[in-house]
XYZ file of C-alpha atoms in Angstrom:
693
model
C 64.612 118.131 145.754
C 64.294 114.315 145.632
C 62.002 114.534 142.632
C 64.410 116.879 140.883
C 67.244 114.414 141.462
C 65.208 111.611 139.902
C 64.313 113.756 136.894
C 68.012 114.289 136.279
C 68.532 110.578 135.726
C 65.486 110.468 133.470
C 67.038 113.107 131.229
C 70.406 111.340 130.995
C 71.724 112.119 127.478
C 74.474 111.097 125.097
C 78.058 111.664 126.215
C 78.804 114.208 123.515
C 75.550 116.184 123.460
C 75.141 119.509 125.243
C 71.753 119.233 126.833
C 71.359 120.884 130.238
C 70.436 124.528 130.519
C 72.557 126.471 132.954
C 75.613 124.212 132.628
C 78.815 125.859 131.391
C 81.982 123.945 130.667
C 85.393 124.487 129.155
C 87.254 121.620 127.483
C 90.962 121.493 126.737
C 91.214 119.877 123.283
C 94.861 118.972 123.793
C 93.933 116.253 126.244
C 91.393 114.757 123.892
C 94.044 114.608 121.225
C 96.403 112.711 123.428
C 93.977 109.951 124.256
C 94.778 106.671 122.576
C 98.421 107.487 122.016
C 99.374 104.364 123.984
C 97.407 101.216 124.866
C 95.440 101.687 128.090
C 95.762 98.863 130.603
C 93.358 100.364 133.110
C 91.899 103.488 134.693
C 92.715 105.200 138.011
C 90.119 107.752 139.169
C 90.449 109.890 142.299
C 87.402 111.935 143.333
C 88.054 115.072 145.394
C 84.794 115.899 147.214
C 83.978 119.165 148.947
C 82.186 118.181 152.194
C 81.960 121.654 153.705
C 78.750 122.740 155.427
C 77.450 124.605 152.372
C 77.108 121.307 150.485
C 74.045 120.543 152.604
C 72.141 123.152 150.624
C 73.886 122.522 147.326
C 73.278 118.744 147.214
C 70.707 117.758 149.854
C 69.847 114.465 148.077
C 73.457 113.281 148.020
C 73.407 112.990 144.247
C 77.179 113.473 144.111
C 77.631 110.191 145.983
C 75.018 108.465 143.817
C 76.664 109.387 140.525
C 80.031 108.161 141.832
C 78.324 104.841 142.530
C 76.970 104.865 138.994
C 80.448 105.652 137.676
C 81.791 102.543 139.394
C 78.906 100.370 138.203
C 79.458 101.420 134.599
C 83.226 100.975 134.705
C 85.070 97.865 133.601
C 85.623 96.588 137.133
C 88.682 94.477 136.303
C 90.511 97.496 134.888
C 89.295 100.323 137.157
C 90.586 101.566 140.501
C 88.861 104.311 142.473
C 90.049 106.491 145.328
C 88.633 109.594 146.967
C 89.430 112.531 149.208
C 86.753 114.264 151.271
C 87.778 117.685 152.531
C 86.523 120.836 154.189
C 89.170 122.931 155.910
C 90.792 119.608 156.823
C 91.048 116.257 155.071
C 87.939 114.558 156.458
C 88.436 111.132 154.844
C 90.450 109.523 152.090
C 90.735 106.224 150.280
C 93.762 105.155 148.272
C 93.291 103.731 144.781
C 91.349 100.498 145.220
C 90.291 97.930 142.643
C 86.524 97.729 142.301
C 86.781 94.212 140.841
C 86.313 92.908 144.404
C 82.685 93.477 145.398
C 83.504 93.993 149.072
C 86.011 96.748 148.300
C 83.583 98.480 145.970
C 80.821 98.331 148.593
C 83.174 99.759 151.200
C 83.943 102.779 148.977
C 80.228 103.342 148.361
C 79.462 103.106 152.073
C 82.240 105.517 153.066
C 81.115 108.118 150.516
C 77.455 107.707 151.480
C 78.145 108.394 155.178
C 80.328 111.484 154.751
C 79.330 114.320 157.092
C 79.108 117.855 155.699
C 80.548 120.494 157.972
C 83.284 123.078 158.278
C 84.865 125.441 155.743
C 86.748 124.915 152.453
C 90.471 124.477 151.726
C 90.599 123.715 147.984
C 94.390 123.397 147.781
C 94.502 120.912 150.646
C 91.932 118.624 148.995
C 93.680 118.743 145.608
C 97.081 118.105 147.160
C 95.824 114.994 148.932
C 94.167 113.752 145.719
C 97.406 114.289 143.799
C 99.308 112.332 146.443
C 96.880 109.418 146.120
C 97.329 109.340 142.334
C 101.113 109.588 142.571
C 101.290 106.776 145.110
C 98.933 104.389 143.335
C 99.079 104.723 139.569
C 101.595 102.984 137.325
C 102.795 102.948 133.722
C 100.167 101.893 131.213
C 97.253 103.019 133.367
C 95.249 106.162 132.684
C 94.955 108.362 135.795
C 92.610 111.319 136.236
C 91.159 113.384 139.046
C 87.630 114.797 139.462
C 87.043 117.769 141.752
C 83.514 118.584 143.020
C 83.257 121.859 144.939
C 80.639 124.553 145.625
C 82.995 127.445 146.245
C 86.455 128.848 146.551
C 88.788 128.563 149.502
C 87.139 129.840 152.681
C 88.696 129.354 156.132
C 86.034 131.237 158.065
C 86.879 132.836 161.409
C 89.486 130.253 162.374
C 92.024 129.125 159.770
C 94.543 127.494 162.065
C 98.038 127.340 160.569
C 96.782 127.453 156.954
C 96.251 130.582 154.842
C 94.737 131.275 151.440
C 98.277 131.688 150.149
C 99.143 128.192 151.334
C 96.061 126.806 149.612
C 96.861 128.679 146.383
C 100.425 127.355 146.417
C 99.084 123.816 146.796
C 96.814 124.337 143.772
C 99.763 125.525 141.667
C 101.840 122.562 142.839
C 99.084 120.116 141.844
C 98.791 121.731 138.385
C 102.540 121.385 137.860
C 102.485 117.766 139.019
C 99.575 116.943 136.690
C 101.393 118.531 133.753
C 104.574 116.601 134.518
C 102.875 113.237 135.025
C 100.327 113.719 132.266
C 96.955 113.327 133.970
C 93.913 115.625 133.642
C 91.971 117.280 136.434
C 88.247 117.703 135.782
C 86.605 120.433 137.838
C 82.900 120.665 138.656
C 81.796 123.933 140.235
C 78.476 123.814 142.129
C 77.306 127.413 141.871
C 74.158 127.368 143.995
C 74.690 130.862 145.456
C 76.853 132.472 142.753
C 80.083 132.368 144.768
C 81.953 129.716 142.794
C 85.403 130.776 141.607
C 84.830 129.956 137.949
C 88.126 131.427 136.776
C 90.160 129.307 139.182
C 88.337 126.070 138.324
C 88.738 126.693 134.583
C 92.434 127.425 135.090
C 92.989 124.135 136.914
C 91.205 122.152 134.195
C 92.691 123.908 131.169
C 96.274 123.748 132.427
C 96.060 120.011 133.149
C 94.208 118.934 130.001
C 90.872 118.342 131.698
C 87.483 120.025 131.407
C 85.672 122.485 133.646
C 81.927 122.329 134.338
C 79.913 124.976 136.176
C 76.341 124.209 137.237
C 73.818 125.858 139.498
C 72.143 122.557 140.403
C 73.394 119.228 141.667
C 70.821 117.635 139.390
C 73.192 118.205 136.458
C 75.874 116.035 138.052
C 74.893 112.704 136.401
C 75.301 114.169 132.922
C 78.579 115.866 133.852
C 80.035 112.711 135.392
C 79.081 110.720 132.329
C 80.786 113.250 130.047
C 83.948 112.707 132.053
C 83.429 108.950 132.002
C 82.987 109.018 128.230
C 86.158 111.035 127.683
C 88.170 108.448 129.608
C 86.858 105.156 128.204
C 86.185 106.742 124.769
C 82.729 105.225 124.378
C 79.279 106.654 123.718
C 75.933 106.106 125.406
C 73.575 104.955 122.641
C 69.802 105.449 123.210
C 67.920 102.193 122.651
C 64.310 102.926 123.642
C 62.035 104.900 125.953
C 58.913 103.120 127.205
C 56.111 103.842 129.645
C 55.668 100.947 132.051
C 52.288 99.235 132.432
C 52.911 97.450 135.711
C 53.276 94.170 133.793
C 56.303 92.491 132.202
C 57.291 94.287 128.998
C 59.702 93.032 126.364
C 62.040 94.666 123.840
C 65.113 93.690 121.833
C 68.522 95.357 121.890
C 70.969 95.165 118.975
C 74.595 94.324 119.786
C 76.400 95.788 116.734
C 79.538 93.628 116.748
C 81.428 90.915 118.625
C 84.378 93.031 119.755
C 82.899 94.638 122.877
C 84.682 93.908 126.109
C 81.479 94.713 127.990
C 77.991 95.819 126.972
C 76.189 97.904 129.598
C 72.419 98.264 129.377
C 71.544 101.340 131.458
C 67.890 101.663 132.539
C 66.840 105.015 134.060
C 63.480 105.420 135.780
C 61.664 107.692 138.234
C 61.074 104.803 140.634
C 63.095 101.636 141.187
C 62.332 98.924 138.627
C 60.611 95.924 140.186
C 62.098 93.293 137.868
C 64.594 93.010 134.991
C 65.444 89.940 132.909
C 68.015 89.621 130.130
C 68.253 86.767 127.622
C 71.741 86.671 126.106
C 74.184 84.073 124.752
C 76.787 85.361 127.209
C 77.395 83.204 130.274
C 78.267 86.163 132.490
C 75.628 88.849 133.064
C 75.854 91.096 136.139
C 73.151 93.367 137.546
C 73.443 96.614 139.522
C 70.439 98.430 140.979
C 69.767 101.625 142.873
C 66.732 103.793 143.494
C 67.460 105.732 140.304
C 68.943 103.252 137.828
C 69.539 99.625 136.878
C 72.571 98.404 134.941
C 72.844 95.032 133.168
C 76.456 94.265 132.262
C 77.192 91.604 129.594
C 80.767 90.359 129.203
C 82.052 89.655 125.674
C 78.654 89.710 123.949
C 78.262 88.316 120.443
C 76.820 90.414 117.640
C 73.074 90.025 117.310
C 69.936 90.713 119.305
C 69.376 90.239 123.040
C 65.957 90.166 124.677
C 65.246 92.471 127.614
C 62.214 92.109 129.900
C 61.321 94.596 132.622
C 58.511 95.493 135.006
C 58.060 98.835 136.677
C 55.457 100.928 138.467
C 52.603 101.743 136.132
C 53.091 105.061 134.317
C 56.864 105.336 134.850
C 58.991 106.452 131.889
C 61.986 104.147 131.483
C 64.879 105.090 129.210
C 67.161 102.281 128.022
C 70.677 103.080 126.766
C 73.580 100.921 125.573
C 77.162 101.648 126.608
C 79.845 99.459 125.044
C 83.380 99.170 126.365
C 86.065 98.342 123.776
C 89.692 97.368 124.412
C 90.911 98.573 121.052
C 93.614 101.043 120.110
C 94.122 102.951 116.875
C 97.375 102.747 114.943
C 98.282 104.796 111.885
C 101.415 105.263 109.828
C 102.682 106.988 106.719
C 103.679 104.387 104.162
C 105.862 104.489 101.062
C 109.490 105.591 101.162
C 109.159 107.051 104.662
C 107.152 105.614 107.520
C 106.514 107.333 110.827
C 107.110 105.556 114.118
C 103.858 104.564 115.767
C 104.619 106.448 118.997
C 104.667 109.773 117.174
C 107.704 111.065 119.061
C 110.165 111.319 116.181
C 109.604 114.142 113.646
C 109.769 113.068 110.029
C 110.988 115.139 107.099
C 109.118 114.733 103.849
C 108.691 116.694 100.610
C 105.833 119.138 100.490
C 103.306 118.897 97.685
C 103.773 115.160 97.150
C 100.899 112.803 97.923
C 101.824 110.768 101.010
C 99.898 107.517 101.610
C 98.478 106.852 105.091
C 97.371 103.512 106.508
C 95.417 102.805 109.714
C 94.122 99.811 111.633
C 92.814 98.732 115.040
C 94.879 96.704 117.486
C 93.787 94.263 120.183
C 95.400 94.355 123.657
C 97.949 91.720 122.555
C 99.054 93.914 119.646
C 97.355 91.795 116.982
C 95.266 93.450 114.291
C 91.495 93.427 114.806
C 89.798 91.439 112.027
C 86.136 92.090 112.911
C 84.783 93.551 109.663
C 81.609 94.784 111.388
C 83.681 97.127 113.553
C 85.644 98.559 110.621
C 82.532 99.108 108.525
C 80.829 101.048 111.332
C 83.720 103.522 111.581
C 84.382 106.871 110.007
C 88.139 107.351 109.752
C 89.926 110.645 109.162
C 93.461 111.979 109.317
C 93.475 115.381 111.039
C 96.322 117.583 109.770
C 97.122 120.793 111.671
C 99.873 123.399 111.076
C 101.999 123.720 114.218
C 102.216 127.522 113.986
C 98.502 128.081 113.672
C 96.019 127.578 110.916
C 92.920 125.575 110.121
C 92.972 121.832 110.611
C 92.351 119.739 107.519
C 90.194 116.623 107.726
C 91.369 113.942 105.295
C 88.750 111.158 104.886
C 90.018 107.579 104.765
C 88.479 104.648 102.916
C 88.403 101.043 104.105
C 90.013 98.567 101.730
C 91.688 95.177 102.128
C 91.658 95.269 105.928
C 93.011 98.811 106.364
C 91.880 102.410 106.243
C 93.799 104.266 103.549
C 94.183 107.877 102.403
C 96.616 110.198 100.658
C 97.514 113.770 101.546
C 100.044 116.308 100.261
C 101.355 118.800 102.832
C 100.940 122.101 100.943
C 103.655 124.389 102.382
C 107.083 124.246 103.948
C 106.152 124.071 107.628
C 105.786 121.835 110.669
C 102.539 119.898 110.890
C 100.910 117.467 113.262
C 98.695 114.679 112.062
C 96.491 112.336 114.020
C 94.156 109.466 113.260
C 90.532 109.986 114.320
C 88.085 107.057 114.379
C 84.415 107.506 115.173
C 81.504 105.070 115.328
C 78.016 105.232 116.861
C 79.310 103.290 119.891
C 82.825 104.617 120.529
C 85.712 106.705 119.234
C 89.488 106.620 119.211
C 92.262 109.078 118.510
C 95.706 107.855 117.567
C 99.075 109.250 118.542
C 99.960 112.792 117.486
C 102.754 112.698 114.890
C 104.931 115.645 113.909
C 106.266 116.080 110.387
C 108.332 118.764 108.716
C 107.404 119.389 105.087
C 110.378 120.699 103.117
C 110.633 122.454 99.785
C 112.928 121.234 97.012
C 114.289 123.426 94.229
C 113.121 122.889 90.634
C 115.105 120.375 88.627
C 116.361 120.568 85.044
C 115.475 117.559 82.932
C 118.004 115.555 80.912
C 117.182 116.572 77.331
C 117.976 120.298 77.095
C 118.220 120.574 73.305
C 115.657 122.270 71.050
C 115.937 121.233 67.397
C 114.294 123.512 64.826
C 114.001 123.796 61.045
C 114.709 127.293 59.750
C 112.008 127.204 57.077
C 109.297 126.422 59.697
C 109.572 129.966 61.089
C 109.051 131.138 64.670
C 108.709 128.450 67.355
C 107.149 128.133 70.829
C 108.212 125.603 73.456
C 106.745 125.009 76.907
C 109.480 125.303 79.513
C 107.795 122.499 81.486
C 109.469 120.212 78.925
C 112.835 121.195 80.409
C 112.108 121.845 84.136
C 110.140 119.914 86.769
C 109.324 120.762 90.380
C 109.426 117.854 92.885
C 106.764 119.601 94.995
C 104.476 120.298 92.025
C 104.766 124.062 92.560
C 103.930 126.468 89.761
C 107.205 127.743 88.280
C 108.198 131.143 86.945
C 111.017 131.542 84.427
C 113.706 134.111 83.672
C 115.967 134.343 80.607
C 119.433 135.292 81.791
C 121.586 137.627 79.700
C 124.731 136.503 77.958
C 123.268 133.936 75.560
C 125.790 132.703 73.002
C 125.210 132.113 69.274
C 122.841 133.803 66.845
C 120.672 130.883 65.745
C 117.518 132.486 67.237
C 116.148 135.449 69.153
C 114.604 134.286 72.464
C 112.073 135.675 74.950
C 109.871 134.182 77.681
C 106.090 134.604 77.659
C 104.598 133.117 80.843
C 105.736 129.517 80.874
C 106.650 129.410 77.174
C 109.921 130.107 75.364
C 109.421 132.052 72.111
C 112.089 131.681 69.407
C 112.186 133.923 66.323
C 114.592 135.080 63.587
C 115.931 131.585 63.040
C 119.344 131.135 61.401
C 121.251 127.960 60.740
C 123.542 127.235 63.669
C 123.458 126.766 67.447
C 122.620 129.079 70.368
C 122.841 128.549 74.115
C 120.190 130.053 76.433
C 120.583 130.174 80.214
C 117.162 129.962 81.909
C 116.363 130.114 85.640
C 113.232 128.422 87.043
C 111.876 129.610 90.429
C 109.147 127.976 92.547
C 106.506 129.630 94.758
C 108.837 129.689 97.791
C 111.799 131.239 95.987
C 113.914 128.135 95.417
C 115.474 128.155 91.954
C 117.762 126.307 89.576
C 119.338 127.256 86.245
C 120.049 125.284 83.096
C 121.526 125.989 79.667
C 119.309 125.109 76.714
C 120.874 124.497 73.308
C 118.888 125.726 70.303
C 120.009 123.932 67.139
C 118.629 125.302 63.842
C 119.055 123.493 60.530
C 117.854 124.175 57.020
C 115.288 121.798 55.653
C 117.536 121.139 52.671
C 120.429 120.259 54.919
C 118.134 117.934 56.749
C 117.113 116.329 53.445
C 120.767 115.817 52.473
C 121.513 114.209 55.796
C 118.407 112.072 55.501
C 119.486 110.817 52.067
C 123.028 110.154 53.289
C 121.802 108.269 56.316
C 119.406 106.273 54.141
C 122.257 105.240 51.828
C 124.399 104.154 54.761
C 121.520 102.205 56.265
C 120.793 100.542 52.915
C 124.443 99.584 52.524
C 124.540 98.105 55.981
C 121.348 96.191 55.347
C 122.763 94.824 52.090
C 125.958 93.835 53.842
C 124.138 91.907 56.543
C 121.391 90.496 54.311
C 123.452 89.666 51.171
C 123.433 86.007 50.025
C 126.115 84.009 51.787
C 128.252 81.524 49.764
C 127.607 77.816 50.361
C 129.809 74.742 50.010
C 129.965 73.595 46.377
C 132.708 70.959 45.847
C 134.248 67.932 47.443
C 137.570 67.069 49.081
C 139.580 63.928 48.407
C 142.091 62.876 51.058
C 145.254 60.804 50.472
C 147.195 59.822 53.607
C 150.858 59.722 52.596
C 152.076 58.586 56.041
C 150.652 57.953 59.507
C 152.270 57.840 62.934
C 150.508 54.555 63.632
C 151.804 52.987 60.448
C 148.247 52.123 59.454
C 147.368 52.462 55.809
C 144.231 54.513 55.266
C 142.381 54.265 51.971
C 141.472 57.328 49.922
C 138.668 59.376 51.473
C 136.164 61.615 49.704
C 134.036 64.220 51.440
C 131.188 65.932 49.521
C 131.118 69.326 51.271
C 127.501 69.969 50.232
C 126.457 67.344 52.773
C 127.633 69.561 55.646
C 125.175 72.172 56.973
C 126.429 75.670 57.541
C 129.361 77.455 55.972
C 132.283 76.069 58.003
C 133.697 72.650 58.810
C 136.892 71.515 60.547
C 139.255 68.838 59.280
C 138.533 66.900 62.468
C 134.826 66.804 61.570
C 135.735 65.413 58.158
C 137.845 62.702 59.815
C 135.021 61.709 62.157
C 132.490 61.260 59.357
C 134.658 58.665 57.602
C 136.107 56.915 60.635
C 139.628 58.301 60.552
C 140.898 57.642 64.060
C 144.446 58.912 63.963
C 145.283 60.975 67.109
C 145.407 64.374 65.414
C 143.728 66.894 67.818
C 145.188 69.855 65.902
C 142.858 68.950 63.024
C 140.080 70.630 65.029
C 141.794 73.997 64.361
C 142.125 73.574 60.615
C 138.962 75.174 59.248
C 137.420 75.092 55.779
C 134.765 77.676 54.854
C 132.726 78.336 51.711
C 134.115 81.039 49.430
C 132.738 82.947 46.484
C 132.094 81.212 43.157
C 132.646 77.725 44.487
C 136.029 78.387 46.070
C 137.109 76.928 49.407
C 138.859 79.026 52.060
C 141.248 77.346 54.481
C 142.650 78.794 57.727
C 144.503 77.201 60.627
C 145.726 78.041 64.118
C 148.247 75.221 64.542
C 151.952 74.342 64.280
C 151.213 72.146 61.277
C 152.857 72.799 57.924
C 150.214 73.679 55.315
C 151.374 73.991 51.703
C 149.086 75.396 48.968
C 150.870 74.765 45.750
C 154.268 76.338 46.283
C 152.999 78.721 49.006
C 153.150 77.878 52.680
C 150.062 79.061 54.598
C 151.041 81.014 57.699
C 149.288 80.570 60.984
C 145.944 82.467 61.169
C 146.211 83.383 57.497
C 143.721 82.430 54.836
C 144.248 80.649 51.520
C 141.708 80.207 48.726
C 141.463 76.833 47.003
C 139.945 76.552 43.590
C 138.855 73.376 41.875
C 141.783 70.972 41.253
C 144.011 72.749 43.803
C 146.021 70.621 46.201
C 146.754 71.205 49.882
C 149.576 69.352 51.662
C 149.477 69.096 55.463
C 152.234 67.785 57.704
C 150.764 67.405 61.187
C 152.412 68.430 64.453
C 153.750 64.909 65.120
C 156.078 65.461 62.143
C 155.118 62.054 60.670
C 151.509 62.078 59.555
C 151.009 63.671 56.149
C 147.930 64.081 54.000
C 147.255 65.430 50.533
C 143.867 67.115 50.052
C 142.493 67.738 46.576
C 139.589 70.151 46.038
C 137.344 69.007 43.184
C 133.997 69.899 41.699
C 131.060 67.522 42.095
C 130.105 65.975 38.753
C 126.562 66.818 37.584
C 125.426 63.178 37.609
C 126.681 62.564 41.157
C 124.121 61.723 43.861
C 125.059 63.182 47.250
C 123.388 62.339 50.548
C 123.347 64.845 53.386
C 124.022 62.398 56.211
C 127.804 62.860 56.088
C 128.268 59.549 54.196
C 130.189 59.435 50.951
C 127.804 58.992 48.018
C 128.390 56.735 45.063
C 129.660 58.500 41.969
C 129.125 57.606 38.357
């Protein structure tokens, strides 16, 4: 039996492989899905050990105790607490949850388990109840509790049961299941079936109803693999084979690749038939711990850097040594739907979204402090998928994600109106993570009529066909069916629907209205009235010609040549309020750019400084054929010949016309004469009067 126990450790396999013949297990997938929903601060494990007399035959080598020791050696000591209950028809011994970070406490647990005596009968409910009490009393929020039951049979009180009955034990089992469901921790059951009496149905019920896994084995030699499956499911890491060598009795050397710099701990697990005589590890880490037993050696490296480490070992000549790497990562997965709607990261709040529309997803890894992991080597080693599952049954859909710009990204359109769950799944050669389970409700929206619902046709072109997708759209991208409702008005065309097309025939000049209903694949519909407008080609030509004439006229109006200033103004001040005599002024209007000029501007150019602000609102503009148009918005008196110019009215001055202005002060008067510029006159364009011949 000792040799068989050693062989078990030699055949230690990957966490997720199914390797041992004769081992049967049942896994509840719901628990696996829930892992990673919240950051894990630590682990609380309670072992419930059957120490009845029959265990002497089932596990004579005490392998159950040895694999518990290995479990503790592999665990992240600073984050792991271990407790145990040993039971037969009584509670033989128990240990509350105890941190294994303190070496003395860890050694005490190992010693107590190693010295357990095997005697008496079996009260399964009593052992589970005590284990549940230890978990309830010791665990806290943020920690991940679980319980592991090892038993070789069902409840058996023998000839003397005392005050307990099988009914009492069964009630305790049911109570523990209910407590585990309420508090959210799994119970893993391991049935040791050495004589065929194990109650497989009961053990599977306990595991499945609490989110754990059930294992049935006929040999204790399968226990190391089973315990490591449970260990893997809790820390979400994988045991990676590194090498298998046959020892020569001398020092042998090999290298081990550390894939990235984000491991919390790297565990090198060496399994051999006989104890290794010497192990040496050359690493850039300052903290390397060693654990040894008669069946294994573990080298634990804290916070290793990516690269190669050198391992040297010496064992008994001819021994087969298997070296495996187990990395512990303190990383959590976070995913969200982005765009107009974003799901909460805890996954508790259902989200409504339109079916059939591509929804973008984004995912990343978070460190314990909530900051985003930036180690590119970790991201590039991962396969990321969004797992979408209909709530009311159906096949799950795996949506691959691609890594880009520091995030995993994907798009998915929920195909039907229904409730769905979606969950991020990350997998690498060293570890895996599953994000929170999110619930969404995909809803259907009715088709929508577009804005332009008019069909314009030419009678002479004959029958016409129009795709109804030009007039209706479905927000969910469903295929639409169409129906032509009765009661169309007008006789411009005969209409019928062929598939997704509207056929129009028998065209006549005029308008018709067609009521059409569009229906999607789930029965939602909307109606719209289409207007069919039919014109004759000749009518269209007439309208085209008429429009062209109007456009041409407008273009001519806006682009026609504009009149420019052509003459000059002479100014004679008849009186001033200041009493100052002002000589005759002459303004050549051609020296002013543009087509308008105010009297005030004329005054400024020839240094007329009388305080006449109203002159700014007396405007001269170029008229046709050399005329000058005057307009004012003042209380001044403007006299053109014998006609007084009213406020905001225009007057046209021709050459030799005179304009008399009495300003608002009632004193200042000026006579303006509009004259032509003589052909031999030189005029400068700098607003200075030019000399005349």
